[in-house]
Amino acid sequence: MSDRVLERLVKSFMATDQPQYSFAWQGGEPTLMGVDFFRKVTALQKKYGQVGKVVTNGLQTNGTLITGEFAKHLADYHFLVGVSLDGPAVIHDTYRTYGDGRGSHADVIKGVNHLAENKVEFNILTLVSRSNVRKAGEVYRYLCDNGFYFQQYIECVEFDGSGKLMPYSISGEEWGDFLCEIFDLWIKGDTRRVSIRLFDSIVLKLVDGITNCCPMGTDCRQYFVVEHNGDIYTCDFFVQNDLRLGNVMEDSWQAFLGHHAYEAFGKRKRQWNRECELCEFLKFCAGDCPKHRYSKGLNPENISELCAGWKQFYSHSLKDFEKLANDIRRERAQAAQKNGVSSFEALVPAVPPGGVGRNDPCICGSGKKYKKCCGAVKK
């Protein structure tokens, strides 16, 4: 991305009216741009930032290029970093190799160590592929034994031109087996020690009725993708000509929001198969990511490739999740009683460091204005 495009991106985005400005840097491999690129990023955010507004940055990386200097800058500006690590070296190095065939695991660990030394907040992103789908327990124990307690497991589902799964991809049944094995290890005694993004999202849905991850939502309009040349797309899984919304150098964010292709793309999520309407787990999977429905053409009514796995997992785990949710509700009520506040006050999220305007959307995700929701508690 050129300096000109970068400045236009940051300047125009931060001129919009939002309580919080979130940037997620990924690729490809974003650290190939070098630490100086990210120094420009934060300098521009400071230059065009508004008083009282919050700016957040996320970085998704393979970790191999993270140096001490790089990590320090990430720490100074509170980046949240996601590092790709698929398990111990024998697993990770199956697919994550350099051009000369060398495995990258050792360099990833060096990068992670730099992050830890500089107190950068990071989590581990584990791609569940042919290399590790039958080794769930081994992967989970490896991550926990190394102190990696913030984990996200990402299903590898890619199709060839004929709609068949690529050789490194996993099936729905395998995904279900993997999740069930991870869950059984986690539920035994790690629910308050290990954060697994999917599991956290399920608990949040049960306890507070909030959906906080894209696949569980009913509308795919979650963010914009900005390519290196400033082109804007609807989703990083669908960077294709018919879903190009414009270019940041020429068009406004309001125009992108109102683009007919963006609206139509968002509505696809709810155009699930009729069988989904009869499924008891629809409120959790929402038909799954459209990317997993397109093995037989671009029809959102196709059943997800992972459907059988999701059903297996929720059938296996939901009763325990509901019990955990009840435990959390009871603990909150007890904490509220002990502190002399209402149970509602006990649920109010912390206000971001930059503060929240009274007319801004509430930080709890209710959709109400802050003054009419969590902000009303302080009156």
CSV table of C-alpha atoms in Angstrom, one decimal:
chain,number,residue,atom,x,y,z
A,1,MET,CA,0.0,0.0,0.0
A,2,SER,CA,1.4,3.4,-1.0
A,3,ASP,CA,1.8,6.3,1.4
A,4,ARG,CA,-0.8,8.2,-0.5
A,5,VAL,CA,-3.4,5.4,-0.3
A,6,LEU,CA,-2.6,4.8,3.4
A,7,GLU,CA,-3.1,8.4,4.3
A,8,ARG,CA,-6.3,8.7,2.4
A,9,LEU,CA,-7.6,5.5,4.1
A,10,VAL,CA,-6.9,6.7,7.6
A,11,LYS,CA,-7.9,10.3,7.1
A,12,SER,CA,-11.2,9.5,5.4
A,13,PHE,CA,-12.2,6.7,7.8
A,14,MET,CA,-11.4,8.7,10.9
A,15,ALA,CA,-13.5,11.6,9.6
A,16,THR,CA,-16.6,9.4,9.9
A,17,ASP,CA,-18.7,9.7,13.0
A,18,GLN,CA,-18.0,6.6,15.2
A,19,PRO,CA,-17.4,6.0,18.9
A,20,GLN,CA,-14.5,3.7,18.0
A,21,TYR,CA,-12.3,3.3,14.9
A,22,SER,CA,-11.1,-0.3,14.4
A,23,PHE,CA,-8.3,-1.2,11.9
A,24,ALA,CA,-7.4,-4.9,11.3
A,25,TRP,CA,-4.2,-5.4,9.4
A,26,GLN,CA,-3.8,-8.7,7.5
A,27,GLY,CA,-2.7,-10.0,4.2
A,28,GLY,CA,-1.1,-12.0,2.8
A,29,GLU,CA,1.5,-11.3,5.5
A,30,PRO,CA,1.2,-7.6,6.7
A,31,THR,CA,4.6,-7.6,8.5
A,32,LEU,CA,6.3,-7.8,5.1
A,33,MET,CA,5.6,-4.0,5.1
A,34,GLY,CA,8.0,-3.6,8.0
A,35,VAL,CA,7.8,-1.7,11.3
A,36,ASP,CA,8.2,1.6,9.6
A,37,PHE,CA,4.9,1.1,7.7
A,38,PHE,CA,3.1,0.7,11.1
A,39,ARG,CA,4.8,3.7,12.5
A,40,LYS,CA,3.2,5.6,9.6
A,41,VAL,CA,-0.1,4.0,10.5
A,42,THR,CA,-0.1,5.1,14.1
A,43,ALA,CA,1.3,8.6,13.2
A,44,LEU,CA,-1.6,9.1,10.8
A,45,GLN,CA,-4.1,7.9,13.3
A,46,LYS,CA,-2.8,10.4,15.9
A,47,LYS,CA,-2.8,13.1,13.2
A,48,TYR,CA,-6.4,12.6,12.2
A,49,GLY,CA,-7.8,11.3,15.4
A,50,GLN,CA,-10.5,13.2,17.3
A,51,VAL,CA,-10.5,14.0,20.9
A,52,GLY,CA,-12.4,11.5,23.0
A,53,LYS,CA,-12.5,8.8,20.3
A,54,VAL,CA,-10.9,5.4,20.6
A,55,VAL,CA,-8.7,3.8,18.0
A,56,THR,CA,-7.9,0.1,18.0
A,57,ASN,CA,-5.5,-1.9,15.8
A,58,GLY,CA,-5.4,-5.6,15.2
A,59,LEU,CA,-2.7,-7.5,13.4
A,60,GLN,CA,-2.9,-11.0,12.0
A,61,THR,CA,0.5,-12.5,11.2
A,62,ASN,CA,2.5,-15.7,10.8
A,63,GLY,CA,4.9,-14.2,13.4
A,64,THR,CA,8.1,-15.0,11.6
A,65,LEU,CA,9.1,-11.3,11.0
A,66,ILE,CA,8.3,-10.0,14.5
A,67,THR,CA,11.5,-8.6,16.0
A,68,GLY,CA,12.0,-6.9,19.4
A,69,GLU,CA,11.8,-3.5,17.7
A,70,PHE,CA,8.5,-4.4,15.9
A,71,ALA,CA,7.0,-5.8,19.1
A,72,LYS,CA,7.8,-2.7,21.1
A,73,HIS,CA,5.9,-0.5,18.6
A,74,LEU,CA,2.9,-2.9,18.7
A,75,ALA,CA,3.0,-2.7,22.5
A,76,ASP,CA,3.3,1.1,22.6
A,77,TYR,CA,0.1,1.4,20.6
A,78,HIS,CA,-1.8,-1.5,22.2
A,79,PHE,CA,-2.1,-3.6,19.1
A,80,LEU,CA,-3.9,-6.9,19.5
A,81,VAL,CA,-2.0,-9.5,17.6
A,82,GLY,CA,-3.2,-12.9,16.2
A,83,VAL,CA,-0.4,-15.3,15.5
A,84,SER,CA,-0.8,-18.4,13.3
A,85,LEU,CA,0.4,-21.5,15.1
A,86,ASP,CA,-1.0,-24.9,14.1
A,87,GLY,CA,0.6,-26.9,16.9
A,88,PRO,CA,4.0,-28.4,17.7
A,89,ALA,CA,6.7,-28.2,15.0
A,90,VAL,CA,5.9,-31.6,13.5
A,91,ILE,CA,2.3,-30.5,12.9
A,92,HIS,CA,2.9,-26.8,12.1
A,93,ASP,CA,5.6,-27.4,9.6
A,94,THR,CA,3.5,-29.8,7.5
A,95,TYR,CA,2.1,-26.9,5.5
A,96,ARG,CA,3.8,-23.7,6.9
A,97,THR,CA,7.2,-23.9,5.2
A,98,TYR,CA,9.5,-21.4,3.4
A,99,GLY,CA,10.2,-21.6,-0.3
A,100,ASP,CA,13.2,-23.8,0.3
A,101,GLY,CA,11.2,-26.3,2.3
A,102,ARG,CA,12.3,-25.3,5.8
A,103,GLY,CA,9.7,-25.3,8.5
A,104,SER,CA,8.7,-22.0,10.0
A,105,HIS,CA,7.8,-23.1,13.6
A,106,ALA,CA,11.0,-22.1,15.2
A,107,ASP,CA,10.8,-18.5,13.8
A,108,VAL,CA,7.1,-18.3,14.9
A,109,ILE,CA,8.1,-19.1,18.5
A,110,LYS,CA,10.9,-16.5,18.3
A,111,GLY,CA,8.3,-13.9,17.2
A,112,VAL,CA,5.9,-14.9,20.0
A,113,ASN,CA,8.6,-14.6,22.5
A,114,HIS,CA,9.3,-11.0,21.4
A,115,LEU,CA,5.6,-10.2,21.8
A,116,ALA,CA,5.6,-11.7,25.3
A,117,GLU,CA,8.7,-9.9,26.3
A,118,ASN,CA,7.2,-6.6,25.3
A,119,LYS,CA,3.8,-7.4,26.9
A,120,VAL,CA,1.9,-7.3,23.6
A,121,GLU,CA,-1.5,-8.8,23.9
A,122,PHE,CA,-1.8,-11.7,21.5
A,123,ASN,CA,-3.8,-14.8,20.8
A,124,ILE,CA,-3.1,-18.0,18.8
A,125,LEU,CA,-4.9,-18.7,15.5
A,126,THR,CA,-4.8,-22.4,14.8
A,127,LEU,CA,-5.9,-23.4,11.3
A,128,VAL,CA,-7.6,-26.8,11.5
A,129,SER,CA,-6.5,-28.6,8.4
A,130,ARG,CA,-5.5,-32.1,7.3
A,131,SER,CA,-2.3,-31.7,9.3
A,132,ASN,CA,-4.0,-31.5,12.7
A,133,VAL,CA,-7.7,-32.3,12.5
A,134,ARG,CA,-7.2,-35.7,14.1
A,135,LYS,CA,-4.8,-34.4,16.7
A,136,ALA,CA,-7.1,-32.0,18.6
A,137,GLY,CA,-5.9,-33.1,22.1
A,138,GLU,CA,-2.2,-32.9,21.1
A,139,VAL,CA,-2.7,-29.4,19.7
A,140,TYR,CA,-4.7,-28.1,22.7
A,141,ARG,CA,-2.3,-29.5,25.3
A,142,TYR,CA,0.7,-28.1,23.4
A,143,LEU,CA,-0.8,-24.6,23.4
A,144,CYS,CA,-1.8,-24.7,27.0
A,145,ASP,CA,1.6,-26.2,28.1
A,146,ASN,CA,3.3,-23.3,26.5
A,147,GLY,CA,1.1,-20.7,28.2
A,148,PHE,CA,-1.0,-19.9,25.2
A,149,TYR,CA,-4.4,-19.5,26.8
A,150,PHE,CA,-6.1,-17.3,24.2
A,151,GLN,CA,-7.0,-19.6,21.3
A,152,GLN,CA,-9.0,-19.5,18.1
A,153,TYR,CA,-9.5,-22.5,15.9
A,154,ILE,CA,-10.2,-21.8,12.3
A,155,GLU,CA,-11.7,-24.4,10.0
A,156,CYS,CA,-9.9,-25.0,6.7
A,157,VAL,CA,-12.5,-25.4,4.0
A,158,GLU,CA,-11.5,-24.7,0.4
A,159,PHE,CA,-13.0,-26.0,-2.8
A,160,ASP,CA,-11.5,-26.6,-6.2
A,161,GLY,CA,-13.2,-25.5,-9.5
A,162,SER,CA,-15.5,-28.5,-9.5
A,163,GLY,CA,-16.7,-28.0,-5.9
A,164,LYS,CA,-14.6,-30.8,-4.3
A,165,LEU,CA,-12.7,-30.2,-1.1
A,166,MET,CA,-9.0,-29.4,-1.6
A,167,PRO,CA,-6.7,-32.1,-0.3
A,168,TYR,CA,-5.7,-30.1,2.8
A,169,SER,CA,-9.3,-29.2,3.7
A,170,ILE,CA,-11.4,-30.9,6.4
A,171,SER,CA,-14.9,-32.4,6.2
A,172,GLY,CA,-17.8,-31.5,8.4
A,173,GLU,CA,-17.6,-34.8,10.4
A,174,GLU,CA,-13.9,-34.2,11.1
A,175,TRP,CA,-14.7,-30.6,12.2
A,176,GLY,CA,-17.3,-32.0,14.6
A,177,ASP,CA,-14.9,-34.6,16.0
A,178,PHE,CA,-12.2,-31.9,16.5
A,179,LEU,CA,-14.5,-29.5,18.3
A,180,CYS,CA,-15.9,-32.2,20.6
A,181,GLU,CA,-12.4,-33.3,21.6
A,182,ILE,CA,-11.3,-29.8,22.3
A,183,PHE,CA,-14.5,-29.1,24.2
A,184,ASP,CA,-14.2,-32.2,26.4
A,185,LEU,CA,-10.7,-31.1,27.5
A,186,TRP,CA,-11.7,-27.5,28.1
A,187,ILE,CA,-15.0,-28.1,30.0
A,188,LYS,CA,-13.3,-30.4,32.6
A,189,GLY,CA,-11.4,-27.6,34.3
A,190,ASP,CA,-10.3,-24.9,31.8
A,191,THR,CA,-13.4,-22.7,31.4
A,192,ARG,CA,-11.9,-19.9,33.6
A,193,ARG,CA,-8.3,-20.4,32.4
A,194,VAL,CA,-8.4,-20.9,28.7
A,195,SER,CA,-10.3,-18.5,26.3
A,196,ILE,CA,-11.4,-20.2,23.1
A,197,ARG,CA,-13.1,-17.7,20.8
A,198,LEU,CA,-15.9,-19.9,19.6
A,199,PHE,CA,-16.7,-21.2,23.1
A,200,ASP,CA,-16.6,-17.6,24.5
A,201,SER,CA,-19.1,-16.5,21.8
A,202,ILE,CA,-21.5,-19.3,22.6
A,203,VAL,CA,-21.5,-18.4,26.3
A,204,LEU,CA,-22.0,-14.7,25.5
A,205,LYS,CA,-24.9,-15.6,23.3
A,206,LEU,CA,-26.5,-17.7,26.1
A,207,VAL,CA,-25.8,-15.3,28.9
A,208,ASP,CA,-26.3,-11.9,27.3
A,209,GLY,CA,-28.0,-12.6,24.0
A,210,ILE,CA,-25.2,-10.9,22.2
A,211,THR,CA,-23.6,-12.1,18.9
A,212,ASN,CA,-20.0,-11.1,18.7
A,213,CYS,CA,-18.5,-13.1,15.8
A,214,CYS,CA,-19.3,-12.9,12.1
A,215,PRO,CA,-20.4,-16.5,11.4
A,216,MET,CA,-23.0,-16.5,14.1
A,217,GLY,CA,-24.6,-13.3,12.8
A,218,THR,CA,-27.5,-12.9,10.4
A,219,ASP,CA,-26.0,-10.1,8.3
A,220,CYS,CA,-22.6,-10.3,6.6
A,221,ARG,CA,-22.1,-6.5,6.6
A,222,GLN,CA,-19.5,-6.6,9.4
A,223,TYR,CA,-16.6,-4.7,7.9
A,224,PHE,CA,-14.9,-3.5,4.7
A,225,VAL,CA,-11.9,-4.9,3.0
A,226,VAL,CA,-9.4,-2.3,1.7
A,227,GLU,CA,-6.9,-3.7,-0.9
A,228,HIS,CA,-3.4,-2.3,-1.4
A,229,ASN,CA,-4.6,0.0,-4.2
A,230,GLY,CA,-7.6,1.3,-2.2
A,231,ASP,CA,-10.2,-0.9,-3.8
A,232,ILE,CA,-13.1,-1.7,-1.3
A,233,TYR,CA,-14.8,-5.1,-1.1
A,234,THR,CA,-17.4,-6.6,1.1
A,235,CYS,CA,-15.5,-9.5,2.8
A,236,ASP,CA,-12.0,-11.0,2.6
A,237,PHE,CA,-13.5,-14.3,1.4
A,238,PHE,CA,-15.2,-12.5,-1.5
A,239,VAL,CA,-12.7,-10.2,-3.1
A,240,GLN,CA,-14.2,-10.4,-6.6
A,241,ASN,CA,-15.2,-8.0,-9.3
A,242,ASP,CA,-19.0,-8.1,-8.7
A,243,LEU,CA,-18.5,-7.2,-5.0
A,244,ARG,CA,-16.1,-4.3,-5.6
A,245,LEU,CA,-17.8,-1.3,-3.9
A,246,GLY,CA,-15.4,1.4,-5.2
A,247,ASN,CA,-12.1,2.9,-4.3
A,248,VAL,CA,-11.1,4.8,-1.2
A,249,MET,CA,-9.3,7.4,-3.3
A,250,GLU,CA,-12.5,8.3,-5.2
A,251,ASP,CA,-15.5,7.4,-3.1
A,252,SER,CA,-16.9,8.0,0.4
A,253,TRP,CA,-17.5,5.5,3.2
A,254,GLN,CA,-21.2,6.5,3.1
A,255,ALA,CA,-21.3,5.5,-0.6
A,256,PHE,CA,-19.7,2.1,0.4
A,257,LEU,CA,-22.3,1.6,3.1
A,258,GLY,CA,-25.2,2.4,0.8
A,259,HIS,CA,-23.9,0.4,-2.2
A,260,HIS,CA,-26.5,-2.0,-3.6
A,261,ALA,CA,-23.9,-4.8,-3.8
A,262,TYR,CA,-23.1,-4.4,-0.1
A,263,GLU,CA,-26.7,-4.5,0.9
A,264,ALA,CA,-27.4,-7.6,-1.2
A,265,PHE,CA,-24.3,-9.3,0.2
A,266,GLY,CA,-25.4,-8.7,3.7
A,267,LYS,CA,-28.9,-10.2,3.0
A,268,ARG,CA,-27.3,-13.5,1.7
A,269,LYS,CA,-26.6,-14.7,5.2
A,270,ARG,CA,-30.3,-15.2,5.9
A,271,GLN,CA,-31.0,-16.9,2.6
A,272,TRP,CA,-30.2,-20.2,4.2
A,273,ASN,CA,-31.7,-23.6,3.3
A,274,ARG,CA,-35.3,-24.3,4.4
A,275,GLU,CA,-33.9,-27.2,6.5
A,276,CYS,CA,-32.1,-24.7,8.5
A,277,GLU,CA,-35.4,-23.2,9.7
A,278,LEU,CA,-36.2,-26.5,11.4
A,279,CYS,CA,-32.8,-26.9,13.0
A,280,GLU,CA,-32.6,-26.3,16.8
A,281,PHE,CA,-29.0,-24.9,16.4
A,282,LEU,CA,-29.9,-22.2,13.8
A,283,LYS,CA,-29.6,-19.4,16.5
A,284,PHE,CA,-25.9,-20.4,16.9
A,285,CYS,CA,-24.7,-21.1,13.4
A,286,ALA,CA,-27.1,-18.9,11.4
A,287,GLY,CA,-26.6,-21.2,8.4
A,288,ASP,CA,-22.8,-20.9,8.8
A,289,CYS,CA,-20.5,-18.7,6.8
A,290,PRO,CA,-21.7,-18.4,3.1
A,291,LYS,CA,-18.1,-19.3,2.1
A,292,HIS,CA,-18.9,-22.9,3.3
A,293,ARG,CA,-22.2,-23.0,1.4
A,294,TYR,CA,-20.7,-22.4,-2.1
A,295,SER,CA,-19.3,-25.8,-2.9
A,296,LYS,CA,-22.0,-26.3,-5.6
A,297,GLY,CA,-22.2,-22.8,-7.0
A,298,LEU,CA,-22.9,-19.4,-5.5
A,299,ASN,CA,-26.2,-20.3,-4.0
A,300,PRO,CA,-26.6,-19.2,-0.3
A,301,GLU,CA,-29.4,-21.8,0.1
A,302,ASN,CA,-26.8,-24.6,-0.2
A,303,ILE,CA,-26.3,-26.5,3.1
A,304,SER,CA,-22.9,-25.7,4.6
A,305,GLU,CA,-20.1,-28.2,4.1
A,306,LEU,CA,-19.7,-28.2,7.8
A,307,CYS,CA,-23.3,-28.7,8.8
A,308,ALA,CA,-23.0,-32.3,10.1
A,309,GLY,CA,-20.0,-31.2,12.2
A,310,TRP,CA,-21.8,-28.3,13.7
A,311,LYS,CA,-24.8,-30.5,14.6
A,312,GLN,CA,-22.5,-33.0,16.2
A,313,PHE,CA,-20.7,-30.4,18.2
A,314,TYR,CA,-23.8,-28.6,19.5
A,315,SER,CA,-25.6,-31.8,20.3
A,316,HIS,CA,-22.6,-32.9,22.3
A,317,SER,CA,-21.8,-29.6,24.1
A,318,LEU,CA,-24.9,-27.4,24.5
A,319,LYS,CA,-26.2,-28.8,27.8
A,320,ASP,CA,-22.8,-28.1,29.4
A,321,PHE,CA,-22.7,-24.7,27.8
A,322,GLU,CA,-26.1,-23.9,29.3
A,323,LYS,CA,-24.9,-25.1,32.7
A,324,LEU,CA,-21.9,-22.9,32.5
A,325,ALA,CA,-24.1,-19.9,31.4
A,326,ASN,CA,-26.3,-20.5,34.5
A,327,ASP,CA,-23.2,-20.6,36.7
A,328,ILE,CA,-22.1,-17.2,35.3
A,329,ARG,CA,-25.5,-15.7,35.8
A,330,ARG,CA,-25.5,-16.9,39.4
A,331,GLU,CA,-22.0,-15.6,40.0
A,332,ARG,CA,-22.9,-12.2,38.6
A,333,ALA,CA,-26.0,-12.0,40.8
A,334,GLN,CA,-23.9,-12.9,43.9
A,335,ALA,CA,-21.3,-10.3,43.0
A,336,ALA,CA,-23.9,-7.7,42.5
A,337,GLN,CA,-25.5,-8.5,45.9
A,338,LYS,CA,-22.1,-8.4,47.6
A,339,ASN,CA,-21.3,-5.0,46.1
A,340,GLY,CA,-24.7,-3.5,46.8
A,341,VAL,CA,-25.6,-2.9,43.1
A,342,SER,CA,-28.3,-4.2,40.9
A,343,SER,CA,-27.6,-7.3,38.8
A,344,PHE,CA,-28.0,-5.0,35.7
A,345,GLU,CA,-25.2,-2.7,36.9
A,346,ALA,CA,-23.0,-5.7,37.5
A,347,LEU,CA,-23.3,-6.5,33.8
A,348,VAL,CA,-22.3,-3.1,32.5
A,349,PRO,CA,-19.1,-3.3,30.4
A,350,ALA,CA,-16.1,-1.1,31.2
A,351,VAL,CA,-16.1,2.2,29.3
A,352,PRO,CA,-13.2,2.4,26.8
A,353,PRO,CA,-10.3,4.6,27.8
A,354,GLY,CA,-11.3,7.4,25.4
A,355,GLY,CA,-14.8,7.5,26.8
A,356,VAL,CA,-18.2,7.2,25.1
A,357,GLY,CA,-20.4,10.0,23.9
A,358,ARG,CA,-23.9,10.1,25.3
A,359,ASN,CA,-25.4,9.8,21.8
A,360,ASP,CA,-22.9,7.1,20.7
A,361,PRO,CA,-24.0,3.5,20.2
A,362,CYS,CA,-23.8,1.7,23.6
A,363,ILE,CA,-20.7,-0.3,24.2
A,364,CYS,CA,-22.7,-3.4,25.3
A,365,GLY,CA,-23.9,-3.9,21.7
A,366,SER,CA,-27.6,-3.4,22.5
A,367,GLY,CA,-28.1,-1.0,19.6
A,368,LYS,CA,-29.4,1.7,21.9
A,369,LYS,CA,-27.7,5.0,22.5
A,370,TYR,CA,-25.3,5.0,25.4
A,371,LYS,CA,-27.4,7.5,27.4
A,372,LYS,CA,-30.4,5.3,27.1
A,373,CYS,CA,-28.6,2.1,28.0
A,374,CYS,CA,-25.5,1.5,30.1
A,375,GLY,CA,-24.9,5.2,30.5
A,376,ALA,CA,-28.2,5.6,32.3
A,377,VAL,CA,-27.0,3.5,35.2
A,378,LYS,CA,-24.8,6.3,36.4
A,379,LYS,CA,-27.7,8.8,36.8
